[in-house]
Coordinates of C-alpha atoms in Angstrom, one line a residue:
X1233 CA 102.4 106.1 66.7
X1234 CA 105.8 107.8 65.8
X1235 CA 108.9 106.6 67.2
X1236 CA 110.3 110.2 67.3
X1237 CA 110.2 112.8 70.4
X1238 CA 109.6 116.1 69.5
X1239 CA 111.8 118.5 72.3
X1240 CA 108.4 119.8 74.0
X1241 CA 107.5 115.9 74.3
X1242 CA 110.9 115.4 75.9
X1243 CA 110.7 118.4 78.0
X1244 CA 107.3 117.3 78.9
X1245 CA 108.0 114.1 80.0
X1246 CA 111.2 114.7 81.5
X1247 CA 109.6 117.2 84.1
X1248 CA 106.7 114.6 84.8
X1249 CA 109.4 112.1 85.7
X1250 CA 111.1 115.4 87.3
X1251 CA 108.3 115.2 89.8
X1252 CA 107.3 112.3 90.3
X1253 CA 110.6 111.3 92.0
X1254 CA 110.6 114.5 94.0
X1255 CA 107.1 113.0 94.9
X1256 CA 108.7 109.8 95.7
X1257 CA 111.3 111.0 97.5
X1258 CA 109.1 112.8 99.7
X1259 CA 106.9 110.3 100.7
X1260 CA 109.9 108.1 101.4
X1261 CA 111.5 110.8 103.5
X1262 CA 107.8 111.3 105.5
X1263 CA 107.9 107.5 106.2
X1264 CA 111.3 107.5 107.3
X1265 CA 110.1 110.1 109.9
X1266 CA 107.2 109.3 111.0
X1267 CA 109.1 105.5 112.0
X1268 CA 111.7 106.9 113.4
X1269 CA 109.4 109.0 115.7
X1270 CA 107.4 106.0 116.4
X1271 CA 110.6 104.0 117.6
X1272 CA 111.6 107.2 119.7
X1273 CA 108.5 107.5 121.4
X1274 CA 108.6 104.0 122.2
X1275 CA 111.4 104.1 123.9
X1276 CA 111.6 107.0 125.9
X1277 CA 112.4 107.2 129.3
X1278 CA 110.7 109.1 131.6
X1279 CA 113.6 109.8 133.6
X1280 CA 114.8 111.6 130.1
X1281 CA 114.0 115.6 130.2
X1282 CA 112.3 117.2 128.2
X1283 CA 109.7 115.0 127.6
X1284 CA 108.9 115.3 123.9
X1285 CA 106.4 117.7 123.4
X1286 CA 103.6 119.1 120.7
X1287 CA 101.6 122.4 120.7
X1288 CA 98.1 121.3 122.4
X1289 CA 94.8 123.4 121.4
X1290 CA 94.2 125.2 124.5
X1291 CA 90.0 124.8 124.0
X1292 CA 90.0 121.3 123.1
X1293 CA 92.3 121.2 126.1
X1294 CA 90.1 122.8 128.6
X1295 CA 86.8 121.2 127.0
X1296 CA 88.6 117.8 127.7
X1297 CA 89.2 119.1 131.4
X1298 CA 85.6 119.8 131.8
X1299 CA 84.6 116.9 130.9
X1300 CA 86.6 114.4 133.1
X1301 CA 86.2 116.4 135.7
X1302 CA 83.2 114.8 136.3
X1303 CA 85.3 111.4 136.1
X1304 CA 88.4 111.9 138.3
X1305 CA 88.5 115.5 139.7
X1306 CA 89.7 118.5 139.5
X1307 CA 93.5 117.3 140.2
X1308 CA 93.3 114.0 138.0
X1309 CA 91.4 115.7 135.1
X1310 CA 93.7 118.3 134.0
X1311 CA 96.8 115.7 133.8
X1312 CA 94.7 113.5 132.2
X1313 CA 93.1 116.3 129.3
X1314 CA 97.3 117.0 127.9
X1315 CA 98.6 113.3 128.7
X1316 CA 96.0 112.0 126.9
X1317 CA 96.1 113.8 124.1
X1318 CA 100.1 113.4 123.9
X1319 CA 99.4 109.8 124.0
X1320 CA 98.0 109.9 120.8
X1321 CA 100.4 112.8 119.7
X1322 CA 103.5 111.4 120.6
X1323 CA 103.3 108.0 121.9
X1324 CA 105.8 107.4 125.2
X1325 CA 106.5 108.8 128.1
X1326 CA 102.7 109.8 128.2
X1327 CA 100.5 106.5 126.6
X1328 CA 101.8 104.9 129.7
X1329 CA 101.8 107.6 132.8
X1330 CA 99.1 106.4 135.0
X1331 CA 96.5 109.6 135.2
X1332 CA 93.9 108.6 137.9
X1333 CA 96.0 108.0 140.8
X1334 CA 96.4 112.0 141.1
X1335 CA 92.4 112.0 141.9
X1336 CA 94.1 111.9 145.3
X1337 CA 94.3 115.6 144.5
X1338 CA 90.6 115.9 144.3
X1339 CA 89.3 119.2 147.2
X1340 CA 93.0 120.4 148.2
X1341 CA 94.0 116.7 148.4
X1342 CA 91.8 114.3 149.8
X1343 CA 89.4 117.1 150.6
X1344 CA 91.8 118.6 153.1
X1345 CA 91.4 122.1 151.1
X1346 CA 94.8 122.9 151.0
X1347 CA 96.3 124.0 147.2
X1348 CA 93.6 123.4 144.6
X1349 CA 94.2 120.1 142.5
X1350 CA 94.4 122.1 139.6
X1351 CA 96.8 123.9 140.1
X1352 CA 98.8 121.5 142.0
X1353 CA 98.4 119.2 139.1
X1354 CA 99.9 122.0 136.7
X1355 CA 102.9 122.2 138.9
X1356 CA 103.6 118.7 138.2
X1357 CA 102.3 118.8 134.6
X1358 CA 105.1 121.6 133.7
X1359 CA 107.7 119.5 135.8
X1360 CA 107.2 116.4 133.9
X1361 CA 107.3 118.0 130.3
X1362 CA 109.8 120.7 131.3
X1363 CA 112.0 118.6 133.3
X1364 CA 113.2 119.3 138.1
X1365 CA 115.6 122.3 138.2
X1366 CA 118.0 119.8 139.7
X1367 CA 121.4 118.7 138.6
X1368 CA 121.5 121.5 135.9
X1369 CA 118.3 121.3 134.7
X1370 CA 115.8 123.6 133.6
X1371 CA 114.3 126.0 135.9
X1372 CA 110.9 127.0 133.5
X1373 CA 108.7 124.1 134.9
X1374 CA 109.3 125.4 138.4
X1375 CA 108.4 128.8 136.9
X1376 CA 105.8 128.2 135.2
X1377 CA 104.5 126.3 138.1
X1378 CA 104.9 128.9 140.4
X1379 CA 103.4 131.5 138.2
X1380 CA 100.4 129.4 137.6
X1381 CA 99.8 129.5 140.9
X1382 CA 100.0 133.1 140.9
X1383 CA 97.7 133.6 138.0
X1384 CA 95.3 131.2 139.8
X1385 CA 95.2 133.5 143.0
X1386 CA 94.4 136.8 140.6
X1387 CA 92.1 135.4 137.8
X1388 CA 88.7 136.1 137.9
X1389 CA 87.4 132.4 138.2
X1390 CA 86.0 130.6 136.1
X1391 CA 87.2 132.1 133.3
X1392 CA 86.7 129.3 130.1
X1393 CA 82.8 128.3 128.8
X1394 CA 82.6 124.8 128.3
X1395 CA 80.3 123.6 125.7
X1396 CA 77.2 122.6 127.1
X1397 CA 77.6 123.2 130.7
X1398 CA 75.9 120.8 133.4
X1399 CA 75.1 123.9 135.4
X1400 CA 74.8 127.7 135.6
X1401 CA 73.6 127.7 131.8
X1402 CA 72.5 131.3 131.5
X1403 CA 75.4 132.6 133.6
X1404 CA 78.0 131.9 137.0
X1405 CA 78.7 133.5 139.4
X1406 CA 83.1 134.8 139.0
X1407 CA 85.1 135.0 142.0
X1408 CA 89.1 136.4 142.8
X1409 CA 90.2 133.6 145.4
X1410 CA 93.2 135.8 146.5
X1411 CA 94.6 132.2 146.9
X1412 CA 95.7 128.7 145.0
X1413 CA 94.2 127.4 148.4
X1414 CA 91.1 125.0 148.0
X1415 CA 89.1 126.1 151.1
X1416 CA 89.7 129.3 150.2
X1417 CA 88.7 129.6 146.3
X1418 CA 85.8 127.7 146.9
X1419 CA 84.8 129.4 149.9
X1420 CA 84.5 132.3 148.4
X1421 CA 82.6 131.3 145.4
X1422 CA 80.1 129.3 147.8
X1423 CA 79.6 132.5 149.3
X1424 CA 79.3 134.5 146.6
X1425 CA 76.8 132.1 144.6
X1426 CA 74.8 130.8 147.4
X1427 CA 75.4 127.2 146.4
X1428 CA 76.3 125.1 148.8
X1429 CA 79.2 122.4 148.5
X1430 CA 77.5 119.7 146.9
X1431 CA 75.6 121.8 144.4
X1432 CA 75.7 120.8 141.0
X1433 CA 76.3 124.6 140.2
X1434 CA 79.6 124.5 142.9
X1435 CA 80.5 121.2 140.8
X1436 CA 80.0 122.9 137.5
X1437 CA 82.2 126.0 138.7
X1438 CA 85.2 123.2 139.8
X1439 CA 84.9 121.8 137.1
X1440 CA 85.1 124.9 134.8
X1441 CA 88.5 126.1 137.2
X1442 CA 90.3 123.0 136.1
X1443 CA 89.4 123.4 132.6
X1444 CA 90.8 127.0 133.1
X1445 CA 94.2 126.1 134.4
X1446 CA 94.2 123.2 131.6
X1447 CA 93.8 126.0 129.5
X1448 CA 96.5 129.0 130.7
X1449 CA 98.8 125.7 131.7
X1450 CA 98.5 124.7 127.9
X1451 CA 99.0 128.5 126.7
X1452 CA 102.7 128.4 128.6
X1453 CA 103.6 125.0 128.0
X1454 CA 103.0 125.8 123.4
X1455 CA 104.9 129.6 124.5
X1456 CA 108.2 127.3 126.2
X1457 CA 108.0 124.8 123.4
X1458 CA 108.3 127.9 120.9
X1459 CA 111.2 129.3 123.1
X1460 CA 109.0 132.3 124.1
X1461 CA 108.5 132.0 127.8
X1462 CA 110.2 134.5 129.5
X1463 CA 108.3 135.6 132.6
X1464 CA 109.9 136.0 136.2
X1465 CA 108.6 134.2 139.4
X1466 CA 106.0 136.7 140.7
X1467 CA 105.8 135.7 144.0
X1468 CA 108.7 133.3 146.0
X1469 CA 110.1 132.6 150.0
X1470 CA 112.3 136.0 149.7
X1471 CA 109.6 138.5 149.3
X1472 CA 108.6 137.7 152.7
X1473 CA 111.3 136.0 154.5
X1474 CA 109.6 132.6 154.7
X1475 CA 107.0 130.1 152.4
X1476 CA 104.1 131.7 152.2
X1477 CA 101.0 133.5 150.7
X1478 CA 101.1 137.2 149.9
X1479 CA 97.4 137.6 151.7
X1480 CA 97.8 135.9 155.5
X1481 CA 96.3 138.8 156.9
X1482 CA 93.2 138.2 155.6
X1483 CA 92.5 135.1 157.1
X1484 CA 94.5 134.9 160.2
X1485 CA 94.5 138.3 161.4
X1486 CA 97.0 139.9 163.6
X1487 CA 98.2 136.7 165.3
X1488 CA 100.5 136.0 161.9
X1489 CA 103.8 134.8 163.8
X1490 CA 106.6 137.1 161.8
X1491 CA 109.7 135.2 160.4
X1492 CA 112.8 135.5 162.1
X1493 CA 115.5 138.3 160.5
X1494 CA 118.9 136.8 159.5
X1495 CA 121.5 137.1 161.9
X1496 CA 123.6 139.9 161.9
X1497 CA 127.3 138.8 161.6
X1498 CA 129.6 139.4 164.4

């Protein structure tokens, strides 16, 4: 073998050692991120907003919804289908939030019908990631939150196809609840359908809801993280003078009490 280098030899090798410490470098710089992450996620406080965040699959999401809902409800199984999989994504605040406590949620909470556990569950999902509007904070959870609800009221439910449904295989019955209330939404499915309450067919339509709001909720939380959330509260207190829905009348009739008008100043 000759001790000379020809200048393409040099070249050659020169550009192999070129790489291989770019190479290096790289990997070193991947490590030095990935356990720096690691020690961040370890330690964050929950009291800390934002919570760190990572775009979600908004299927795998709502398939995950389905799924649980059979487990802890229709409030518990939406927390848990994003928590869970920011667990594994990102480690703390989430690997130790406590999901099945909010089952409390399950039928309008505690089967009381008032606002679906879905959606209430979303509210609190987009407040936790997001962050309160207090003390200067943000104000999109409590948008989002309030939107979902909106959304909930309009949307042609259930909107997402799980794989391998429990129930209503060939095809379900969709209803407009006109309402983020419980009693209501169901109600008028139950109607609709035919199927009474505890139906496996009513069960699979709850449980095809929730994965639904998993799913929008997931859409809006990847659109904030992206810094493309820019939507206005559709409904709020000052279109109508007090809290409330934008459809008493169809319930309640003509004996809706009307909210005082502010007092004219003197």
């Amino acid at each position: 073998m000759s001790d000379k280098l020809s200048r393409r030899d040099i070249v050659s090798k020169a550009g192999i050692l070129g790489i291989g410490a770019l190479i290096g470098k790289f990997t070193t710089q991947v490590a030095q991120a990935q356990n720096s992450t690691a020690v961040l996620n370890k330690s964050h406080s929950p009291n800390k907003y934002p919570w760190p965040y990572v775009e979600l699959d908004p299927t795998v999401t709502a398939q995950i919804a389905y799924e649980e809902w059979y487990r802890i409800w229709c409030g518990g199984t939406v927390i848990y289908s994003i928590f869970s999989q920011l667990a594994k994504k990102v480690g703390e605040p989430y690997k130790s939030f406590p999901t099945e406590p909010f089952v409390i949620l399950e039928g309008g909470v505690a089967g009381w019908g008032t606002v679906c556990g879905s959606v209430n569950s979303a509210a609190l999902i987009a407040n936790f990631i997001i962050g309160p509007r207090t003390k200067g904070g943000s104000v999109w959870g409590h948008v989002i939150a309030s939107n979902m609800l909106d959304w909930y009221s309009h949307a042609n439910m259930p909107i997402f196809v799980p794989k391998n449904p429990k129930a209503n295989k060939k095809s379900i019955v969709r209803t407009v609840s006109e309402s983020p209330l419980c009693h209501v939404s169901v109600g008028k499915w139950m109607r609709a359908s035919g199927y009474p309450i505890n139906s496996p067919e009513r069960k699979d339509r709850c449980a095809r809801v929730a994965a639904s709001v998993a799913y929008k909720l997931v859409e809006d939380l990847n659109r904030w993280h992206r810094g493309e959330y820019d939507e206005n509260i559709a409904w709020g207190p000052g279109k109508a003078g007090i809290t409330s829905q934008f459809n008493c009348a169809e319930c309640h009739g003509a004996k809706i009490p009307k909210p005082p008008t502010p007092l004219k100043k003197i």
